[in-house]
Amino acid sequence: MEAIGFGYLGAAIGIGLAALGCGIGMGILVGKSVEGMARQPEEANNIRTTMFIGIAFVEALALYALVVSFILIFK
Amino acid sequence: MDLMHHFELHPLIHLNFFGIDMSITKAVVMMWIVGALLLVSFIMAARSANLVPIGFQKIIEPILIFIRDEIVVGVMGKENIVWYPFITTIFFFVLLCNLIGLIPGSFTATSNICVTGALALIVFFCTHITGIYKHGLFKYVKGALVPGGVPPALLVVMVPIEIISHLLKPISLAVRLFANMVAGHSIILVFIFLIVFFKSFIVAPIPLSVAVVMSAFEIGVSFIQAYIFAILSAIYISDAIHVGH
């Protein structure tokens, strides 16, 4: 078992777990925002804007893990 | 299968100013092209400043109104309309830099951490210099680091957390844009590599169609990331202006 193999394994597990967390988070986020848009259709534009900002934040966390896994692969 | 060499930068013309390496690379040329495109298109749009938009103005004016109403007035308030050209510049520069990378053979300037880091650094200096200019150094630091209504015993824990979060904001801004662009273009590269890998004309349409779909998705991601960068810089600047509550 060499160190290079562990690097690849760590990268794969890392990005897998990050995608898992990101998926759960985005599912809750978009679900709640759709619910809000259904309760008050005249606020749909505001809710949609806030949803996009929330998606960007959640996706940024998953992308931190992607950057770390890139570093692990190419080192 | 090493596709990271597509994202590496090699100097085309070596320039060296007093020991700082300012060589012209692919990213620099792409940013010049984006700047020239923006200049030409905005001059063309502004030349016939009619009340009812015609021609090129038709495309750009709704975006400008959107930026003004949603981002600047909505986040910062009507009196801070001074920031409108800055936010508009950031939005269009990031948008065009992202989009121009989808043309085969060109390079996405924002897929390099140095470019996005420089943009985030500009926003960082704008926020803190504005806050210090408006409120004075001591009052601004106190207002930014000490959230209101916190019992003094908790301050020992809260102040380092606030310092870290303030330092992390421009880093996250840079890394978000950089990682989105690198990931998107890497996926397209992987599928095009799959076409070369299978070396057969029959299997080729499958990775090709997926590559086309991912390119279309990348167009959407470019718009969203440009909007997120602009609105987050607006939020950070308005946080620095309205500090202390």
Short mmCIF file of C-alpha atoms in Angstrom, two decimals:
data_model
loop_
_atom_site.label_atom_id
_atom_site.label_comp_id
_atom_site.label_asym_id
_atom_site.label_seq_id
_atom_site.Cartn_x
_atom_site.Cartn_y
_atom_site.Cartn_z
CA MET A 1 0.00 0.00 0.00
CA GLU A 2 1.75 3.14 -1.22
CA ALA A 3 0.98 6.70 -0.38
CA ILE A 4 -0.15 7.49 -3.92
CA GLY A 5 -2.97 4.96 -3.70
CA PHE A 6 -4.19 6.49 -0.47
CA GLY A 7 -4.17 9.90 -2.09
CA TYR A 8 -6.53 8.77 -4.85
CA LEU A 9 -8.74 6.95 -2.36
CA GLY A 10 -8.94 10.01 -0.13
CA ALA A 11 -9.80 12.24 -3.07
CA ALA A 12 -12.62 9.96 -4.19
CA ILE A 13 -14.12 9.53 -0.70
CA GLY A 14 -13.81 13.24 -0.05
CA ILE A 15 -15.66 14.38 -3.10
CA GLY A 16 -18.26 11.63 -2.67
CA LEU A 17 -19.10 12.73 0.86
CA ALA A 18 -19.14 16.38 -0.20
CA ALA A 19 -21.57 15.62 -3.00
CA LEU A 20 -23.75 13.70 -0.55
CA GLY A 21 -23.94 16.61 1.87
CA CYS A 22 -24.43 19.11 -0.92
CA GLY A 23 -27.25 17.04 -2.41
CA ILE A 24 -29.10 16.80 0.90
CA GLY A 25 -28.64 20.50 1.56
CA MET A 26 -29.81 21.58 -1.87
CA GLY A 27 -32.79 19.23 -1.71
CA ILE A 28 -33.98 20.76 1.55
CA LEU A 29 -33.27 24.27 0.27
CA VAL A 30 -35.10 23.99 -3.04
CA GLY A 31 -37.97 22.05 -1.44
CA LYS A 32 -38.55 24.74 1.16
CA SER A 33 -38.32 27.48 -1.43
CA VAL A 34 -40.86 25.76 -3.70
CA GLU A 35 -43.15 25.41 -0.70
CA GLY A 36 -42.76 29.11 0.00
CA MET A 37 -43.48 29.99 -3.60
CA ALA A 38 -46.63 27.87 -3.51
CA ARG A 39 -47.92 29.55 -0.37
CA GLN A 40 -47.39 33.09 -1.66
CA PRO A 41 -47.18 33.24 -5.47
CA GLU A 42 -46.70 37.01 -5.55
CA GLU A 43 -43.39 36.72 -3.69
CA ALA A 44 -42.12 34.06 -6.13
CA ASN A 45 -39.43 36.31 -7.65
CA ASN A 46 -37.93 37.26 -4.29
CA ILE A 47 -37.94 33.67 -3.15
CA ARG A 48 -36.33 32.51 -6.39
CA THR A 49 -33.55 35.09 -6.03
CA THR A 50 -32.84 34.04 -2.45
CA MET A 51 -32.88 30.39 -3.50
CA PHE A 52 -30.14 31.02 -6.07
CA ILE A 53 -27.96 32.74 -3.51
CA GLY A 54 -28.47 29.81 -1.12
CA ILE A 55 -27.58 27.32 -3.87
CA ALA A 56 -24.35 29.19 -4.54
CA PHE A 57 -23.36 29.00 -0.88
CA VAL A 58 -24.07 25.27 -0.60
CA GLU A 59 -22.30 24.56 -3.87
CA ALA A 60 -19.24 26.51 -2.72
CA LEU A 61 -18.82 24.11 0.19
CA ALA A 62 -18.89 21.11 -2.12
CA LEU A 63 -16.41 22.83 -4.40
CA TYR A 64 -13.95 23.36 -1.53
CA ALA A 65 -13.85 19.56 -1.27
CA LEU A 66 -13.35 19.34 -5.03
CA VAL A 67 -10.35 21.68 -4.86
CA VAL A 68 -8.81 19.61 -2.05
CA SER A 69 -9.31 16.40 -4.02
CA PHE A 70 -7.67 17.98 -7.08
CA ILE A 71 -4.69 18.85 -4.91
CA LEU A 72 -4.58 15.26 -3.65
CA ILE A 73 -4.71 13.77 -7.13
CA PHE A 74 -2.07 15.94 -8.73
CA LYS A 75 0.50 15.90 -5.95
CA MET B 1 -5.17 10.91 -18.75
CA ASP B 2 -3.91 14.25 -17.64
CA LEU B 3 -6.34 17.00 -18.51
CA MET B 4 -5.04 19.53 -16.05
CA HIS B 5 -2.47 20.69 -18.57
CA HIS B 6 -5.33 22.48 -20.33
CA PHE B 7 -5.56 24.77 -17.31
CA GLU B 8 -1.88 25.52 -17.02
CA LEU B 9 -0.52 28.87 -18.13
CA HIS B 10 2.70 29.18 -20.11
CA PRO B 11 4.19 32.60 -20.88
CA LEU B 12 3.89 33.65 -24.51
CA ILE B 13 5.96 36.81 -24.18
CA HIS B 14 8.32 37.15 -21.25
CA LEU B 15 8.12 40.49 -19.47
CA ASN B 16 9.85 41.23 -16.23
CA PHE B 17 9.22 44.41 -14.28
CA PHE B 18 11.73 44.80 -11.45
CA GLY B 19 11.68 41.12 -10.63
CA ILE B 20 7.88 40.70 -10.79
CA ASP B 21 6.97 38.22 -13.47
CA MET B 22 4.47 39.99 -15.72
CA SER B 23 4.67 37.75 -18.77
CA ILE B 24 1.82 37.73 -21.26
CA THR B 25 0.01 34.42 -20.96
CA LYS B 26 -3.17 32.96 -22.42
CA ALA B 27 -5.23 34.36 -19.55
CA VAL B 28 -3.92 37.89 -20.11
CA VAL B 29 -4.74 37.75 -23.83
CA MET B 30 -8.23 36.44 -23.05
CA MET B 31 -8.84 39.21 -20.54
CA TRP B 32 -7.75 41.80 -23.10
CA ILE B 33 -10.16 40.30 -25.63
CA VAL B 34 -12.98 40.40 -23.06
CA GLY B 35 -12.18 44.00 -22.21
CA ALA B 36 -12.17 45.03 -25.87
CA LEU B 37 -15.48 43.19 -26.47
CA LEU B 38 -17.12 44.90 -23.50
CA LEU B 39 -15.84 48.31 -24.60
CA VAL B 40 -17.09 47.89 -28.17
CA SER B 41 -20.49 46.48 -27.21
CA PHE B 42 -21.25 49.10 -24.58
CA ILE B 43 -20.19 51.97 -26.83
CA MET B 44 -22.42 50.55 -29.55
CA ALA B 45 -25.32 50.23 -27.12
CA ALA B 46 -24.95 53.70 -25.66
CA ARG B 47 -24.52 55.56 -28.93
CA SER B 48 -28.22 55.67 -29.77
CA ALA B 49 -29.58 56.49 -26.34
CA ASN B 50 -33.26 56.34 -27.16
CA LEU B 51 -35.97 56.13 -24.58
CA VAL B 52 -37.45 53.17 -26.41
CA PRO B 53 -34.55 50.77 -26.90
CA ILE B 54 -33.65 49.58 -30.37
CA GLY B 55 -30.91 47.36 -31.64
CA PHE B 56 -28.03 46.43 -29.38
CA GLN B 57 -29.50 48.48 -26.59
CA LYS B 58 -32.34 45.96 -26.45
CA ILE B 59 -30.07 43.27 -25.09
CA ILE B 60 -28.06 45.23 -22.58
CA GLU B 61 -30.62 47.61 -21.11
CA PRO B 62 -32.80 45.00 -19.31
CA ILE B 63 -29.68 43.53 -17.73
CA LEU B 64 -28.59 46.95 -16.54
CA ILE B 65 -32.04 47.66 -15.10
CA PHE B 66 -31.99 44.27 -13.39
CA ILE B 67 -28.60 44.99 -11.84
CA ARG B 68 -29.73 48.41 -10.68
CA ASP B 69 -33.02 47.36 -9.16
CA GLU B 70 -32.12 44.02 -7.68
CA ILE B 71 -28.52 44.33 -6.71
CA VAL B 72 -27.62 47.92 -6.01
CA VAL B 73 -30.87 49.47 -4.79
CA GLY B 74 -32.21 46.26 -3.28
CA VAL B 75 -29.12 45.46 -1.28
CA MET B 76 -27.40 48.76 -0.66
CA GLY B 77 -30.23 51.25 -0.66
CA LYS B 78 -30.96 54.14 -2.97
CA GLU B 79 -28.30 56.47 -1.61
CA ASN B 80 -25.46 54.11 -2.52
CA ILE B 81 -26.09 54.27 -6.25
CA VAL B 82 -22.42 55.35 -6.53
CA TRP B 83 -21.46 51.69 -6.51
CA TYR B 84 -23.57 50.87 -9.56
CA PRO B 85 -20.80 51.12 -12.23
CA PHE B 86 -18.47 48.98 -10.12
CA ILE B 87 -20.99 46.18 -9.63
CA THR B 88 -21.96 46.32 -13.30
CA THR B 89 -18.32 46.06 -14.34
CA ILE B 90 -17.74 43.07 -12.09
CA PHE B 91 -20.88 41.34 -13.35
CA PHE B 92 -20.16 41.79 -17.05
CA PHE B 93 -16.46 41.03 -16.76
CA VAL B 94 -17.03 37.76 -14.89
CA LEU B 95 -19.91 36.81 -17.20
CA LEU B 96 -18.00 37.39 -20.42
CA CYS B 97 -14.82 35.76 -19.10
CA ASN B 98 -16.83 32.65 -18.20
CA LEU B 99 -18.77 32.53 -21.46
CA ILE B 100 -15.83 33.09 -23.79
CA GLY B 101 -14.18 29.93 -22.49
CA LEU B 102 -16.88 27.80 -24.09
CA ILE B 103 -15.59 28.59 -27.59
CA PRO B 104 -13.32 25.71 -28.61
CA GLY B 105 -9.70 26.74 -28.57
CA SER B 106 -10.00 29.61 -26.12
CA PHE B 107 -9.18 29.77 -22.45
CA THR B 108 -11.44 30.68 -19.54
CA ALA B 109 -9.65 33.48 -17.75
CA THR B 110 -11.63 32.96 -14.55
CA SER B 111 -10.59 29.30 -14.33
CA ASN B 112 -7.30 30.47 -12.87
CA ILE B 113 -7.15 31.13 -9.13
CA CYS B 114 -4.93 34.19 -9.71
CA VAL B 115 -7.60 35.97 -11.77
CA THR B 116 -10.48 35.25 -9.40
CA GLY B 117 -8.22 35.94 -6.44
CA ALA B 118 -7.40 39.36 -7.87
CA LEU B 119 -11.10 40.17 -8.33
CA ALA B 120 -11.88 39.03 -4.78
CA LEU B 121 -8.96 41.08 -3.48
CA ILE B 122 -10.36 44.18 -5.19
CA VAL B 123 -13.73 43.63 -3.51
CA PHE B 124 -11.98 43.00 -0.17
CA PHE B 125 -10.10 46.29 -0.32
CA CYS B 126 -13.25 48.12 -1.44
CA THR B 127 -15.25 46.90 1.54
CA HIS B 128 -12.70 47.66 4.23
CA ILE B 129 -11.49 50.96 2.84
CA THR B 130 -15.13 52.09 2.46
CA GLY B 131 -15.90 51.04 6.03
CA ILE B 132 -12.85 52.79 7.45
CA TYR B 133 -13.54 55.91 5.37
CA LYS B 134 -17.16 56.13 6.46
CA HIS B 135 -16.89 55.20 10.12
CA GLY B 136 -13.32 55.77 11.20
CA LEU B 137 -10.91 52.96 11.92
CA PHE B 138 -11.72 52.18 15.54
CA LYS B 139 -15.49 52.38 15.23
CA TYR B 140 -15.48 50.27 12.07
CA VAL B 141 -13.35 47.50 13.59
CA LYS B 142 -15.46 47.49 16.72
CA GLY B 143 -18.69 47.39 14.73
CA ALA B 144 -17.52 44.67 12.38
CA LEU B 145 -15.97 42.36 14.91
CA VAL B 146 -18.44 42.66 17.78
CA PRO B 147 -21.96 41.57 16.90
CA GLY B 148 -24.67 43.47 18.72
CA GLY B 149 -26.36 42.11 21.79
CA VAL B 150 -23.72 39.60 22.83
CA PRO B 151 -22.91 39.16 26.55
CA PRO B 152 -19.29 40.17 27.22
CA ALA B 153 -18.30 36.73 28.43
CA LEU B 154 -18.97 35.27 25.00
CA LEU B 155 -16.83 37.87 23.23
CA VAL B 156 -13.64 35.87 23.77
CA VAL B 157 -15.11 33.19 21.55
CA MET B 158 -17.01 35.40 19.13
CA VAL B 159 -14.27 37.82 18.09
CA PRO B 160 -11.84 35.22 16.66
CA ILE B 161 -14.76 33.60 14.85
CA GLU B 162 -15.76 36.95 13.36
CA ILE B 163 -12.16 37.69 12.34
CA ILE B 164 -11.86 34.33 10.62
CA SER B 165 -15.20 34.77 8.87
CA HIS B 166 -14.20 38.22 7.62
CA LEU B 167 -10.93 36.87 6.24
CA LEU B 168 -12.66 33.88 4.71
CA LYS B 169 -15.20 35.90 2.71
CA PRO B 170 -12.93 37.02 -0.17
CA ILE B 171 -11.26 33.58 -0.23
CA SER B 172 -14.62 31.87 -0.59
CA LEU B 173 -15.63 34.36 -3.28
CA ALA B 174 -12.50 33.53 -5.29
CA VAL B 175 -12.62 29.77 -4.76
CA ARG B 176 -16.32 29.52 -5.58
CA LEU B 177 -15.91 31.10 -9.02
CA PHE B 178 -12.62 29.32 -9.75
CA ALA B 179 -13.85 25.85 -8.77
CA ASN B 180 -17.14 26.23 -10.65
CA MET B 181 -15.31 27.15 -13.83
CA VAL B 182 -12.63 24.46 -13.49
CA ALA B 183 -15.18 21.75 -12.70
CA GLY B 184 -17.47 22.67 -15.57
CA HIS B 185 -14.76 22.81 -18.18
CA SER B 186 -13.12 19.64 -16.82
CA ILE B 187 -16.35 17.72 -17.33
CA ILE B 188 -16.53 18.86 -20.94
CA LEU B 189 -12.87 17.90 -21.40
CA VAL B 190 -13.44 14.45 -19.89
CA PHE B 191 -16.25 13.66 -22.29
CA ILE B 192 -14.33 14.88 -25.31
CA PHE B 193 -11.41 12.75 -24.12
CA LEU B 194 -13.82 9.79 -24.02
CA ILE B 195 -14.53 10.30 -27.72
CA VAL B 196 -10.81 10.10 -28.49
CA PHE B 197 -10.41 7.16 -26.14
CA PHE B 198 -12.94 4.90 -27.81
CA LYS B 199 -11.59 5.59 -31.31
CA SER B 200 -14.78 4.53 -33.07
CA PHE B 201 -17.35 6.51 -34.99
CA ILE B 202 -20.27 4.43 -33.77
CA VAL B 203 -19.82 5.08 -30.06
CA ALA B 204 -18.82 8.71 -30.60
CA PRO B 205 -22.30 10.36 -30.55
CA ILE B 206 -22.92 9.34 -26.92
CA PRO B 207 -20.05 11.27 -25.29
CA LEU B 208 -20.60 14.01 -27.85
CA SER B 209 -24.22 14.54 -26.84
CA VAL B 210 -23.29 14.54 -23.16
CA ALA B 211 -20.57 17.10 -23.91
CA VAL B 212 -23.11 19.29 -25.69
CA VAL B 213 -25.52 19.04 -22.77
CA MET B 214 -22.78 19.89 -20.29
CA SER B 215 -21.80 22.91 -22.41
CA ALA B 216 -25.38 24.14 -22.30
CA PHE B 217 -25.35 23.64 -18.52
CA GLU B 218 -22.10 25.61 -18.37
CA ILE B 219 -23.80 28.60 -20.00
CA GLY B 220 -26.36 28.59 -17.18
CA VAL B 221 -23.65 28.18 -14.54
CA SER B 222 -21.72 31.13 -16.02
CA PHE B 223 -24.73 33.43 -15.65
CA ILE B 224 -25.49 32.22 -12.14
CA GLN B 225 -21.87 32.54 -10.99
CA ALA B 226 -21.55 36.06 -12.40
CA TYR B 227 -24.78 37.05 -10.63
CA ILE B 228 -23.63 35.46 -7.36
CA PHE B 229 -20.25 37.23 -7.51
CA ALA B 230 -21.92 40.59 -8.14
CA ILE B 231 -24.58 40.24 -5.47
CA LEU B 232 -22.15 38.94 -2.86
CA SER B 233 -19.80 41.87 -3.44
CA ALA B 234 -22.80 44.19 -3.12
CA ILE B 235 -23.77 42.49 0.17
CA TYR B 236 -20.23 42.75 1.56
CA ILE B 237 -19.93 46.43 0.62
CA SER B 238 -23.32 47.21 2.12
CA ASP B 239 -22.29 45.33 5.27
CA ALA B 240 -19.27 47.60 5.52
CA ILE B 241 -21.35 50.74 4.97
CA HIS B 242 -24.16 49.84 7.38
CA VAL B 243 -21.93 48.45 10.07
CA GLY B 244 -22.95 48.05 13.64
CA HIS B 245 -26.35 46.41 13.63
#
